[in-house]
Amino acid sequence: MNLTEILKNPQVNKFVTENHLQDKKRLLKDNADVLADFVNQIKQPLFPDYYPELFLVNDTINIFYEKAANAVSENQLRIGQAKELAKVTFANFSVDEQRNQALLASISFFEDYSASQQFKKGIYLWGNFGVGKSYLMSALLNELAAKDIETAFVNVSALINRLNEIQMLEKQRLIRKIAHSRILVFDDLGAGDLTTWVRDNVIGAILDDRMNYQRPTFFTSNFDIKSLQEQYLSIARGVAEPIKAARIIERIKFLSEPIKMGGQSRR
């Protein structure tokens, strides 16, 4: 994106006009990368629930972030969660024989953790596409959030996309925030373009931290644990590394108990 294209953006154009920068070609050229980054962030926000604003400080253009009026609480991190899941509760979850075990385990965790806030294993919830895994985990997080308990819902594919769009310092901050969340749902583990860096420095690092500090962690996946290890974690971009995959699986087993959710797709 060249400077001429950037200046056509309505928000950039307004900023330039308000700060009387129309004739300051050198300043605009020197700050073209920042302006281009701003335009990209309008389309794909860097931080959920925040929008970018341009400010001029000592002839340098900077991007600052304002919290959106309808933002989710800062204690509730959501990456890649469908909007329709933002308010669901256990009461909205349709029960049948193939979904009852997962619901009862989720309610049990909610009741125990709300009372003690001590470490308790989460759930590795696996089953076919569309049976309600993400729905139930969202309901659990929403019930916990109503008790002012910090939660995070992180869809793996959305996380990978987000990390590909930000600089290394922001990558590290985001990974640390996910790792330190009191309750985490890793949604759709087994999807997304798995690289060795994502497996070892993102998924592996987060699970190491959560195991070491005993932070409750939940997973949803289309794979059972054995298939996740053999078909997803063991091979990243064609490179077979079964030992590293096994290390992550051990952390998943420490943090969660597997439950299968069956039934027909509800999508």
C-alpha atoms as an extended CHARMM CRD file, in Angstrom:
* protein
*
       267  EXT
         1         1  MET       CA              0.0000000000        0.0000000000        0.0000000000  PROA      1               0.0000000000
         2         2  ASN       CA              1.6310000000        3.2630000000       -1.1040000000  PROA      2               0.0000000000
         3         3  LEU       CA              1.2140000000        6.6490000000        0.5780000000  PROA      3               0.0000000000
         4         4  THR       CA             -1.2720000000        7.9090000000       -2.0060000000  PROA      4               0.0000000000
         5         5  GLU       CA             -3.5780000000        4.9520000000       -1.3310000000  PROA      5               0.0000000000
         6         6  ILE       CA             -3.1890000000        5.3490000000        2.4320000000  PROA      6               0.0000000000
         7         7  LEU       CA             -4.1940000000        9.0240000000        2.3120000000  PROA      7               0.0000000000
         8         8  LYS       CA             -7.4320000000        8.1060000000        0.5500000000  PROA      8               0.0000000000
         9         9  ASN       CA             -8.6370000000        6.3390000000        3.6790000000  PROA      9               0.0000000000
        10        10  PRO       CA            -11.3480000000        8.5800000000        5.2250000000  PROA      10              0.0000000000
        11        11  GLN       CA             -9.9930000000        8.3380000000        8.7830000000  PROA      11              0.0000000000
        12        12  VAL       CA             -6.4280000000        9.0300000000        7.6910000000  PROA      12              0.0000000000
        13        13  ASN       CA             -7.6090000000       11.9010000000        5.5290000000  PROA      13              0.0000000000
        14        14  LYS       CA             -9.5340000000       13.3840000000        8.4590000000  PROA      14              0.0000000000
        15        15  PHE       CA             -6.4810000000       13.0580000000       10.7300000000  PROA      15              0.0000000000
        16        16  VAL       CA             -4.2330000000       14.7710000000        8.1680000000  PROA      16              0.0000000000
        17        17  THR       CA             -6.7190000000       17.6190000000        7.7080000000  PROA      17              0.0000000000
        18        18  GLU       CA             -7.3320000000       18.1750000000       11.4230000000  PROA      18              0.0000000000
        19        19  ASN       CA             -3.5860000000       18.3410000000       12.1000000000  PROA      19              0.0000000000
        20        20  HSD       CA             -2.8460000000       20.5210000000        9.0290000000  PROA      20              0.0000000000
        21        21  LEU       CA             -0.4440000000       17.9870000000        7.5440000000  PROA      21              0.0000000000
        22        22  GLN       CA             -1.4820000000       18.3070000000        3.9030000000  PROA      22              0.0000000000
        23        23  ASP       CA              1.7630000000       20.0730000000        2.9350000000  PROA      23              0.0000000000
        24        24  LYS       CA              4.0790000000       18.1120000000        5.2370000000  PROA      24              0.0000000000
        25        25  LYS       CA              5.0150000000       15.4800000000        2.6950000000  PROA      25              0.0000000000
        26        26  ARG       CA              8.2580000000       14.5120000000        4.4260000000  PROA      26              0.0000000000
        27        27  LEU       CA              6.5100000000       13.8640000000        7.7470000000  PROA      27              0.0000000000
        28        28  LEU       CA              3.8230000000       11.7780000000        6.0540000000  PROA      28              0.0000000000
        29        29  LYS       CA              6.4260000000        9.7780000000        4.1410000000  PROA      29              0.0000000000
        30        30  ASP       CA              8.4510000000        9.1160000000        7.2980000000  PROA      30              0.0000000000
        31        31  ASN       CA              5.3160000000        7.8680000000        9.0640000000  PROA      31              0.0000000000
        32        32  ALA       CA              3.8480000000        5.9170000000        6.1350000000  PROA      32              0.0000000000
        33        33  ASP       CA              4.3860000000        2.5380000000        7.8190000000  PROA      33              0.0000000000
        34        34  VAL       CA              2.4240000000        3.6430000000       10.8860000000  PROA      34              0.0000000000
        35        35  LEU       CA             -0.4010000000        4.9620000000        8.7090000000  PROA      35              0.0000000000
        36        36  ALA       CA             -0.4880000000        1.7210000000        6.7220000000  PROA      36              0.0000000000
        37        37  ASP       CA             -0.6100000000       -0.2660000000        9.9670000000  PROA      37              0.0000000000
        38        38  PHE       CA             -3.5020000000        1.9210000000       11.1350000000  PROA      38              0.0000000000
        39        39  VAL       CA             -5.4830000000        1.2620000000        7.9490000000  PROA      39              0.0000000000
        40        40  ASN       CA             -4.9150000000       -2.4880000000        8.3260000000  PROA      40              0.0000000000
        41        41  GLN       CA             -6.0080000000       -2.4110000000       11.9660000000  PROA      41              0.0000000000
        42        42  ILE       CA             -9.2690000000       -0.7000000000       11.0330000000  PROA      42              0.0000000000
        43        43  LYS       CA            -10.0490000000       -3.7630000000        8.9150000000  PROA      43              0.0000000000
        44        44  GLN       CA             -8.6250000000       -6.3190000000       11.3470000000  PROA      44              0.0000000000
        45        45  PRO       CA             -8.3300000000       -4.9750000000       14.9240000000  PROA      45              0.0000000000
        46        46  LEU       CA             -5.1360000000       -5.9050000000       16.7080000000  PROA      46              0.0000000000
        47        47  PHE       CA             -6.8040000000       -6.0360000000       20.1150000000  PROA      47              0.0000000000
        48        48  PRO       CA            -10.3290000000       -7.3320000000       20.7210000000  PROA      48              0.0000000000
        49        49  ASP       CA            -12.7680000000       -4.6650000000       21.9720000000  PROA      49              0.0000000000
        50        50  TYR       CA            -10.3850000000       -1.7810000000       21.1920000000  PROA      50              0.0000000000
        51        51  TYR       CA            -10.2340000000        0.4810000000       18.1650000000  PROA      51              0.0000000000
        52        52  PRO       CA             -7.1360000000        2.3520000000       16.9020000000  PROA      52              0.0000000000
        53        53  GLU       CA             -6.7670000000        6.1470000000       16.9530000000  PROA      53              0.0000000000
        54        54  LEU       CA             -4.0290000000        8.2850000000       15.3830000000  PROA      54              0.0000000000
        55        55  PHE       CA             -2.2140000000       10.9240000000       17.4430000000  PROA      55              0.0000000000
        56        56  LEU       CA              0.5290000000       13.3700000000       16.4710000000  PROA      56              0.0000000000
        57        57  VAL       CA              3.3080000000       13.7520000000       19.0620000000  PROA      57              0.0000000000
        58        58  ASN       CA              6.3920000000       15.8420000000       18.2410000000  PROA      58              0.0000000000
        59        59  ASP       CA              6.0300000000       15.3100000000       14.4960000000  PROA      59              0.0000000000
        60        60  THR       CA              5.6710000000       11.5590000000       15.0100000000  PROA      60              0.0000000000
        61        61  ILE       CA              2.4120000000        9.7750000000       14.2620000000  PROA      61              0.0000000000
        62        62  ASN       CA              1.4370000000        7.1520000000       16.8410000000  PROA      62              0.0000000000
        63        63  ILE       CA             -1.3810000000        4.6530000000       17.1830000000  PROA      63              0.0000000000
        64        64  PHE       CA             -3.2640000000        4.5800000000       20.4770000000  PROA      64              0.0000000000
        65        65  TYR       CA             -6.1560000000        2.3480000000       21.4380000000  PROA      65              0.0000000000
        66        66  GLU       CA             -9.5670000000        3.3170000000       22.7790000000  PROA      66              0.0000000000
        67        67  LYS       CA            -11.8570000000        0.8160000000       24.4370000000  PROA      67              0.0000000000
        68        68  ALA       CA            -15.1090000000        0.2320000000       22.5790000000  PROA      68              0.0000000000
        69        69  ALA       CA            -18.2940000000        1.1500000000       24.4080000000  PROA      69              0.0000000000
        70        70  ASN       CA            -19.6280000000       -2.4030000000       24.0580000000  PROA      70              0.0000000000
        71        71  ALA       CA            -16.3420000000       -4.0870000000       25.0090000000  PROA      71              0.0000000000
        72        72  VAL       CA            -16.2660000000       -7.2830000000       27.0170000000  PROA      72              0.0000000000
        73        73  SER       CA            -14.7170000000       -6.9520000000       30.4720000000  PROA      73              0.0000000000
        74        74  GLU       CA            -10.9150000000       -7.0130000000       30.4460000000  PROA      74              0.0000000000
        75        75  ASN       CA            -11.1350000000      -10.1180000000       32.6520000000  PROA      75              0.0000000000
        76        76  GLN       CA            -12.8230000000      -11.9990000000       29.8130000000  PROA      76              0.0000000000
        77        77  LEU       CA            -10.5300000000      -12.6480000000       26.8450000000  PROA      77              0.0000000000
        78        78  ARG       CA            -12.2780000000      -13.8250000000       23.6900000000  PROA      78              0.0000000000
        79        79  ILE       CA            -10.3970000000      -14.7660000000       20.5120000000  PROA      79              0.0000000000
        80        80  GLY       CA            -12.4060000000      -16.3390000000       17.7130000000  PROA      80              0.0000000000
        81        81  GLN       CA            -15.5810000000      -16.9210000000       19.7060000000  PROA      81              0.0000000000
        82        82  ALA       CA            -18.7720000000      -16.6800000000       17.6400000000  PROA      82              0.0000000000
        83        83  LYS       CA            -20.8690000000      -13.6700000000       18.6440000000  PROA      83              0.0000000000
        84        84  GLU       CA            -23.9300000000      -15.8040000000       19.2980000000  PROA      84              0.0000000000
        85        85  LEU       CA            -22.0220000000      -17.6170000000       22.0720000000  PROA      85              0.0000000000
        86        86  ALA       CA            -21.2530000000      -14.4810000000       24.0710000000  PROA      86              0.0000000000
        87        87  LYS       CA            -24.3050000000      -14.7750000000       26.3480000000  PROA      87              0.0000000000
        88        88  VAL       CA            -25.2530000000      -18.4700000000       26.3570000000  PROA      88              0.0000000000
        89        89  THR       CA            -25.6510000000      -20.2850000000       29.6830000000  PROA      89              0.0000000000
        90        90  PHE       CA            -26.1770000000      -23.8420000000       30.8950000000  PROA      90              0.0000000000
        91        91  ALA       CA            -29.9240000000      -23.2200000000       30.7500000000  PROA      91              0.0000000000
        92        92  ASN       CA            -29.6870000000      -22.7080000000       26.9720000000  PROA      92              0.0000000000
        93        93  PHE       CA            -27.9070000000      -26.0350000000       26.3870000000  PROA      93              0.0000000000
        94        94  SER       CA            -30.1120000000      -28.7700000000       24.9320000000  PROA      94              0.0000000000
        95        95  VAL       CA            -29.6320000000      -32.0310000000       26.7810000000  PROA      95              0.0000000000
        96        96  ASP       CA            -29.7750000000      -35.5290000000       25.3300000000  PROA      96              0.0000000000
        97        97  GLU       CA            -28.1760000000      -38.8580000000       26.1580000000  PROA      97              0.0000000000
        98        98  GLN       CA            -25.0460000000      -38.1680000000       24.0990000000  PROA      98              0.0000000000
        99        99  ARG       CA            -24.4600000000      -34.6910000000       25.5750000000  PROA      99              0.0000000000
       100       100  ASN       CA            -25.4980000000      -35.2130000000       29.1860000000  PROA      100             0.0000000000
       101       101  GLN       CA            -22.1170000000      -36.3750000000       30.5420000000  PROA      101             0.0000000000
       102       102  ALA       CA            -20.3340000000      -33.2730000000       29.2500000000  PROA      102             0.0000000000
       103       103  LEU       CA            -22.9910000000      -30.9630000000       30.6810000000  PROA      103             0.0000000000
       104       104  LEU       CA            -22.9260000000      -32.6100000000       34.1080000000  PROA      104             0.0000000000
       105       105  ALA       CA            -19.0990000000      -32.4580000000       34.2110000000  PROA      105             0.0000000000
       106       106  SER       CA            -19.1910000000      -28.7570000000       33.2700000000  PROA      106             0.0000000000
       107       107  ILE       CA            -21.7720000000      -27.9540000000       35.9520000000  PROA      107             0.0000000000
       108       108  SER       CA            -19.7560000000      -29.9190000000       38.5100000000  PROA      108             0.0000000000
       109       109  PHE       CA            -16.6310000000      -27.9290000000       37.6680000000  PROA      109             0.0000000000
       110       110  PHE       CA            -18.5430000000      -24.6460000000       37.8780000000  PROA      110             0.0000000000
       111       111  GLU       CA            -19.9800000000      -25.4470000000       41.2880000000  PROA      111             0.0000000000
       112       112  ASP       CA            -16.7020000000      -26.7420000000       42.7520000000  PROA      112             0.0000000000
       113       113  TYR       CA            -14.5100000000      -23.9540000000       41.3700000000  PROA      113             0.0000000000
       114       114  SER       CA            -16.9600000000      -21.1920000000       42.2720000000  PROA      114             0.0000000000
       115       115  ALA       CA            -16.9040000000      -22.4200000000       45.8620000000  PROA      115             0.0000000000
       116       116  SER       CA            -13.1790000000      -23.1410000000       46.3340000000  PROA      116             0.0000000000
       117       117  GLN       CA            -11.3100000000      -21.6140000000       43.3700000000  PROA      117             0.0000000000
       118       118  GLN       CA             -8.7840000000      -24.4100000000       43.7910000000  PROA      118             0.0000000000
       119       119  PHE       CA             -7.2490000000      -26.3510000000       40.9250000000  PROA      119             0.0000000000
       120       120  LYS       CA             -9.5370000000      -28.8990000000       39.3520000000  PROA      120             0.0000000000
       121       121  LYS       CA             -9.0220000000      -30.7070000000       36.0740000000  PROA      121             0.0000000000
       122       122  GLY       CA            -10.8360000000      -29.3300000000       33.0680000000  PROA      122             0.0000000000
       123       123  ILE       CA            -12.3670000000      -31.3100000000       30.2170000000  PROA      123             0.0000000000
       124       124  TYR       CA            -10.9130000000      -32.4740000000       26.9050000000  PROA      124             0.0000000000
       125       125  LEU       CA            -14.2100000000      -32.3680000000       25.0080000000  PROA      125             0.0000000000
       126       126  TRP       CA            -14.0450000000      -34.1390000000       21.6730000000  PROA      126             0.0000000000
       127       127  GLY       CA            -16.5400000000      -35.1830000000       19.0460000000  PROA      127             0.0000000000
       128       128  ASN       CA            -17.7790000000      -34.4820000000       15.5600000000  PROA      128             0.0000000000
       129       129  PHE       CA            -18.1300000000      -31.0410000000       14.0360000000  PROA      129             0.0000000000
       130       130  GLY       CA            -21.1900000000      -29.0640000000       15.1460000000  PROA      130             0.0000000000
       131       131  VAL       CA            -22.3740000000      -31.1590000000       18.1080000000  PROA      131             0.0000000000
       132       132  GLY       CA            -22.1290000000      -28.2810000000       20.6020000000  PROA      132             0.0000000000
       133       133  LYS       CA            -18.6400000000      -28.4790000000       22.1190000000  PROA      133             0.0000000000
       134       134  SER       CA            -17.8510000000      -24.7630000000       21.7570000000  PROA      134             0.0000000000
       135       135  TYR       CA            -21.3860000000      -23.8890000000       22.8430000000  PROA      135             0.0000000000
       136       136  LEU       CA            -21.0750000000      -25.7790000000       26.1190000000  PROA      136             0.0000000000
       137       137  MET       CA            -17.6160000000      -24.4160000000       26.8730000000  PROA      137             0.0000000000
       138       138  SER       CA            -18.8460000000      -20.8780000000       26.1650000000  PROA      138             0.0000000000
       139       139  ALA       CA            -21.7560000000      -21.4510000000       28.5360000000  PROA      139             0.0000000000
       140       140  LEU       CA            -19.3210000000      -22.5750000000       31.2390000000  PROA      140             0.0000000000
       141       141  LEU       CA            -17.1350000000      -19.4920000000       30.7980000000  PROA      141             0.0000000000
       142       142  ASN       CA            -20.1560000000      -17.1880000000       30.8270000000  PROA      142             0.0000000000
       143       143  GLU       CA            -21.3980000000      -18.7490000000       34.0710000000  PROA      143             0.0000000000
       144       144  LEU       CA            -17.9320000000      -18.2670000000       35.6250000000  PROA      144             0.0000000000
       145       145  ALA       CA            -17.6770000000      -14.7040000000       34.3080000000  PROA      145             0.0000000000
       146       146  ALA       CA            -20.9830000000      -13.9150000000       36.0310000000  PROA      146             0.0000000000
       147       147  LYS       CA            -19.1440000000      -14.7920000000       39.2720000000  PROA      147             0.0000000000
       148       148  ASP       CA            -16.3710000000      -12.3000000000       38.3470000000  PROA      148             0.0000000000
       149       149  ILE       CA            -13.9350000000      -15.1240000000       37.5940000000  PROA      149             0.0000000000
       150       150  GLU       CA            -11.3890000000      -14.3410000000       34.8770000000  PROA      150             0.0000000000
       151       151  THR       CA            -11.8190000000      -16.5050000000       31.7820000000  PROA      151             0.0000000000
       152       152  ALA       CA            -10.3980000000      -16.8710000000       28.2780000000  PROA      152             0.0000000000
       153       153  PHE       CA            -11.8700000000      -18.4850000000       25.1630000000  PROA      153             0.0000000000
       154       154  VAL       CA             -9.2090000000      -18.9670000000       22.5010000000  PROA      154             0.0000000000
       155       155  ASN       CA             -9.9790000000      -20.5620000000       19.1590000000  PROA      155             0.0000000000
       156       156  VAL       CA             -6.7130000000      -22.0580000000       17.9250000000  PROA      156             0.0000000000
       157       157  SER       CA             -7.1230000000      -21.0640000000       14.2580000000  PROA      157             0.0000000000
       158       158  ALA       CA             -8.0730000000      -17.4910000000       15.2140000000  PROA      158             0.0000000000
       159       159  LEU       CA             -5.0980000000      -17.3140000000       17.5650000000  PROA      159             0.0000000000
       160       160  ILE       CA             -2.7050000000      -18.4390000000       14.8230000000  PROA      160             0.0000000000
       161       161  ASN       CA             -4.1300000000      -15.7900000000       12.4810000000  PROA      161             0.0000000000
       162       162  ARG       CA             -3.8140000000      -13.1120000000       15.1610000000  PROA      162             0.0000000000
       163       163  LEU       CA             -0.2060000000      -14.0210000000       15.9200000000  PROA      163             0.0000000000
       164       164  ASN       CA              0.6600000000      -13.8370000000       12.2120000000  PROA      164             0.0000000000
       165       165  GLU       CA             -0.5430000000      -10.2220000000       12.1360000000  PROA      165             0.0000000000
       166       166  ILE       CA              1.3340000000       -8.7430000000       15.0990000000  PROA      166             0.0000000000
       167       167  GLN       CA              4.9100000000       -7.9610000000       16.0490000000  PROA      167             0.0000000000
       168       168  MET       CA              6.9850000000      -10.2020000000       18.3270000000  PROA      168             0.0000000000
       169       169  LEU       CA              6.5320000000       -8.0750000000       21.4520000000  PROA      169             0.0000000000
       170       170  GLU       CA              2.7490000000       -8.1800000000       21.0590000000  PROA      170             0.0000000000
       171       171  LYS       CA              2.9430000000      -11.9210000000       20.3410000000  PROA      171             0.0000000000
       172       172  GLN       CA              4.7040000000      -12.4430000000       23.6670000000  PROA      172             0.0000000000
       173       173  ARG       CA              2.1960000000      -10.3030000000       25.5600000000  PROA      173             0.0000000000
       174       174  LEU       CA             -0.7670000000      -12.1430000000       24.0900000000  PROA      174             0.0000000000
       175       175  ILE       CA              0.7390000000      -15.5850000000       24.7690000000  PROA      175             0.0000000000
       176       176  ARG       CA              1.4720000000      -14.5400000000       28.3690000000  PROA      176             0.0000000000
       177       177  LYS       CA             -2.0770000000      -13.2140000000       28.8560000000  PROA      177             0.0000000000
       178       178  ILE       CA             -3.5650000000      -16.5000000000       27.6400000000  PROA      178             0.0000000000
       179       179  ALA       CA             -1.1810000000      -18.5550000000       29.7810000000  PROA      179             0.0000000000
       180       180  HSD       CA             -2.0480000000      -16.5440000000       32.9080000000  PROA      180             0.0000000000
       181       181  SER       CA             -5.8500000000      -16.5980000000       32.4920000000  PROA      181             0.0000000000
       182       182  ARG       CA             -7.4780000000      -18.2680000000       35.4790000000  PROA      182             0.0000000000
       183       183  ILE       CA             -9.7590000000      -20.4430000000       33.3360000000  PROA      183             0.0000000000
       184       184  LEU       CA             -8.9010000000      -21.1810000000       29.6960000000  PROA      184             0.0000000000
       185       185  VAL       CA            -10.7840000000      -22.9050000000       26.8960000000  PROA      185             0.0000000000
       186       186  PHE       CA             -8.5620000000      -23.8980000000       23.9620000000  PROA      186             0.0000000000
       187       187  ASP       CA            -11.2050000000      -24.2290000000       21.2530000000  PROA      187             0.0000000000
       188       188  ASP       CA            -10.9000000000      -26.4810000000       18.1860000000  PROA      188             0.0000000000
       189       189  LEU       CA             -7.4630000000      -27.8510000000       18.9850000000  PROA      189             0.0000000000
       190       190  GLY       CA             -6.3490000000      -29.7410000000       15.8920000000  PROA      190             0.0000000000
       191       191  ALA       CA             -7.4570000000      -27.0580000000       13.4460000000  PROA      191             0.0000000000
       192       192  GLY       CA             -5.2910000000      -24.3530000000       11.9330000000  PROA      192             0.0000000000
       193       193  ASP       CA             -1.9380000000      -24.3920000000       10.1730000000  PROA      193             0.0000000000
       194       194  LEU       CA              0.3990000000      -25.9740000000       12.7190000000  PROA      194             0.0000000000
       195       195  THR       CA              4.0340000000      -24.9290000000       12.5330000000  PROA      195             0.0000000000
       196       196  THR       CA              6.7670000000      -26.0690000000       14.8830000000  PROA      196             0.0000000000
       197       197  TRP       CA              6.8400000000      -22.5250000000       16.3480000000  PROA      197             0.0000000000
       198       198  VAL       CA              3.1020000000      -22.5500000000       17.0710000000  PROA      198             0.0000000000
       199       199  ARG       CA              3.2430000000      -26.0350000000       18.5740000000  PROA      199             0.0000000000
       200       200  ASP       CA              6.3160000000      -25.4820000000       20.7550000000  PROA      200             0.0000000000
       201       201  ASN       CA              6.3400000000      -21.7530000000       21.5200000000  PROA      201             0.0000000000
       202       202  VAL       CA              2.6100000000      -21.0740000000       21.6550000000  PROA      202             0.0000000000
       203       203  ILE       CA              0.5700000000      -24.1800000000       22.5140000000  PROA      203             0.0000000000
       204       204  GLY       CA              3.4220000000      -25.9020000000       24.3500000000  PROA      204             0.0000000000
       205       205  ALA       CA              4.5100000000      -22.7870000000       26.2460000000  PROA      205             0.0000000000
       206       206  ILE       CA              0.9610000000      -21.9640000000       27.3430000000  PROA      206             0.0000000000
       207       207  LEU       CA              0.2960000000      -25.5120000000       28.5520000000  PROA      207             0.0000000000
       208       208  ASP       CA              3.6610000000      -25.6720000000       30.3660000000  PROA      208             0.0000000000
       209       209  ASP       CA              2.7660000000      -22.5420000000       32.3050000000  PROA      209             0.0000000000
       210       210  ARG       CA             -0.7430000000      -23.7350000000       33.0760000000  PROA      210             0.0000000000
       211       211  MET       CA              0.4710000000      -27.1170000000       34.2910000000  PROA      211             0.0000000000
       212       212  ASN       CA              3.2300000000      -25.6230000000       36.4360000000  PROA      212             0.0000000000
       213       213  TYR       CA              0.8510000000      -23.1590000000       38.1070000000  PROA      213             0.0000000000
       214       214  GLN       CA             -2.1650000000      -25.5190000000       38.0690000000  PROA      214             0.0000000000
       215       215  ARG       CA             -4.5630000000      -23.2890000000       36.1480000000  PROA      215             0.0000000000
       216       216  PRO       CA             -7.7710000000      -25.0570000000       35.0330000000  PROA      216             0.0000000000
       217       217  THR       CA             -7.7990000000      -25.6460000000       31.2860000000  PROA      217             0.0000000000
       218       218  PHE       CA            -10.4150000000      -26.9820000000       28.8640000000  PROA      218             0.0000000000
       219       219  PHE       CA            -10.1280000000      -28.1340000000       25.2760000000  PROA      219             0.0000000000
       220       220  THR       CA            -12.4900000000      -28.8120000000       22.3950000000  PROA      220             0.0000000000
       221       221  SER       CA            -11.4120000000      -30.8840000000       19.4160000000  PROA      221             0.0000000000
       222       222  ASN       CA            -12.6770000000      -33.0670000000       16.5890000000  PROA      222             0.0000000000
       223       223  PHE       CA             -9.8690000000      -35.5060000000       17.4890000000  PROA      223             0.0000000000
       224       224  ASP       CA             -9.6540000000      -37.9090000000       20.3770000000  PROA      224             0.0000000000
       225       225  ILE       CA             -6.3740000000      -37.5040000000       22.2670000000  PROA      225             0.0000000000
       226       226  LYS       CA             -4.5730000000      -40.3490000000       20.4640000000  PROA      226             0.0000000000
       227       227  SER       CA             -5.5340000000      -38.9870000000       17.0400000000  PROA      227             0.0000000000
       228       228  LEU       CA             -4.5890000000      -35.4510000000       18.0730000000  PROA      228             0.0000000000
       229       229  GLN       CA             -1.1060000000      -36.6900000000       18.9120000000  PROA      229             0.0000000000
       230       230  GLU       CA             -0.5820000000      -38.8090000000       15.8180000000  PROA      230             0.0000000000
       231       231  GLN       CA             -2.3650000000      -36.7930000000       13.1390000000  PROA      231             0.0000000000
       232       232  TYR       CA             -1.8310000000      -33.1890000000       14.2710000000  PROA      232             0.0000000000
       233       233  LEU       CA              0.8190000000      -32.5650000000       16.9120000000  PROA      233             0.0000000000
       234       234  SER       CA              3.4030000000      -35.0900000000       15.6980000000  PROA      234             0.0000000000
       235       235  ILE       CA              3.6850000000      -33.5820000000       12.2150000000  PROA      235             0.0000000000
       236       236  ALA       CA              4.1450000000      -29.8440000000       11.6930000000  PROA      236             0.0000000000
       237       237  ARG       CA              4.6120000000      -28.7160000000        8.0840000000  PROA      237             0.0000000000
       238       238  GLY       CA              5.7560000000      -32.2310000000        7.1520000000  PROA      238             0.0000000000
       239       239  VAL       CA              8.3150000000      -32.5340000000        9.9690000000  PROA      239             0.0000000000
       240       240  ALA       CA              7.7280000000      -35.5600000000       12.2310000000  PROA      240             0.0000000000
       241       241  GLU       CA              8.5730000000      -34.8930000000       15.8950000000  PROA      241             0.0000000000
       242       242  PRO       CA              6.6850000000      -37.4630000000       18.0040000000  PROA      242             0.0000000000
       243       243  ILE       CA              8.5910000000      -36.7140000000       21.2170000000  PROA      243             0.0000000000
       244       244  LYS       CA              7.5280000000      -33.0490000000       21.2310000000  PROA      244             0.0000000000
       245       245  ALA       CA              3.9610000000      -34.0880000000       20.4580000000  PROA      245             0.0000000000
       246       246  ALA       CA              3.9990000000      -36.5730000000       23.3460000000  PROA      246             0.0000000000
       247       247  ARG       CA              5.2020000000      -33.8320000000       25.6940000000  PROA      247             0.0000000000
       248       248  ILE       CA              2.1710000000      -31.6760000000       24.8680000000  PROA      248             0.0000000000
       249       249  ILE       CA             -0.1860000000      -34.6330000000       25.2030000000  PROA      249             0.0000000000
       250       250  GLU       CA              1.1220000000      -35.2870000000       28.7130000000  PROA      250             0.0000000000
       251       251  ARG       CA              0.2440000000      -31.7160000000       29.6450000000  PROA      251             0.0000000000
       252       252  ILE       CA             -3.2370000000      -32.0730000000       28.1650000000  PROA      252             0.0000000000
       253       253  LYS       CA             -3.7710000000      -35.2340000000       30.2300000000  PROA      253             0.0000000000
       254       254  PHE       CA             -2.5310000000      -33.5090000000       33.3910000000  PROA      254             0.0000000000
       255       255  LEU       CA             -4.8910000000      -30.5810000000       32.8440000000  PROA      255             0.0000000000
       256       256  SER       CA             -8.0470000000      -32.3530000000       31.6530000000  PROA      256             0.0000000000
       257       257  GLU       CA            -10.1740000000      -35.4860000000       31.5140000000  PROA      257             0.0000000000
       258       258  PRO       CA            -11.4590000000      -36.6580000000       28.1010000000  PROA      258             0.0000000000
       259       259  ILE       CA            -15.2050000000      -36.7190000000       27.4500000000  PROA      259             0.0000000000
       260       260  LYS       CA            -16.7830000000      -37.5390000000       24.0960000000  PROA      260             0.0000000000
       261       261  MET       CA            -19.7990000000      -35.5270000000       22.9420000000  PROA      261             0.0000000000
       262       262  GLY       CA            -21.9660000000      -37.2640000000       20.3820000000  PROA      262             0.0000000000
       263       263  GLY       CA            -25.1180000000      -36.4000000000       18.5210000000  PROA      263             0.0000000000
       264       264  GLN       CA            -26.0950000000      -34.7960000000       15.2430000000  PROA      264             0.0000000000
       265       265  SER       CA            -24.5910000000      -31.5500000000       13.9720000000  PROA      265             0.0000000000
       266       266  ARG       CA            -26.7040000000      -28.6050000000       15.1450000000  PROA      266             0.0000000000
       267       267  ARG       CA            -25.3150000000      -26.1430000000       12.6180000000  PROA      267             0.0000000000
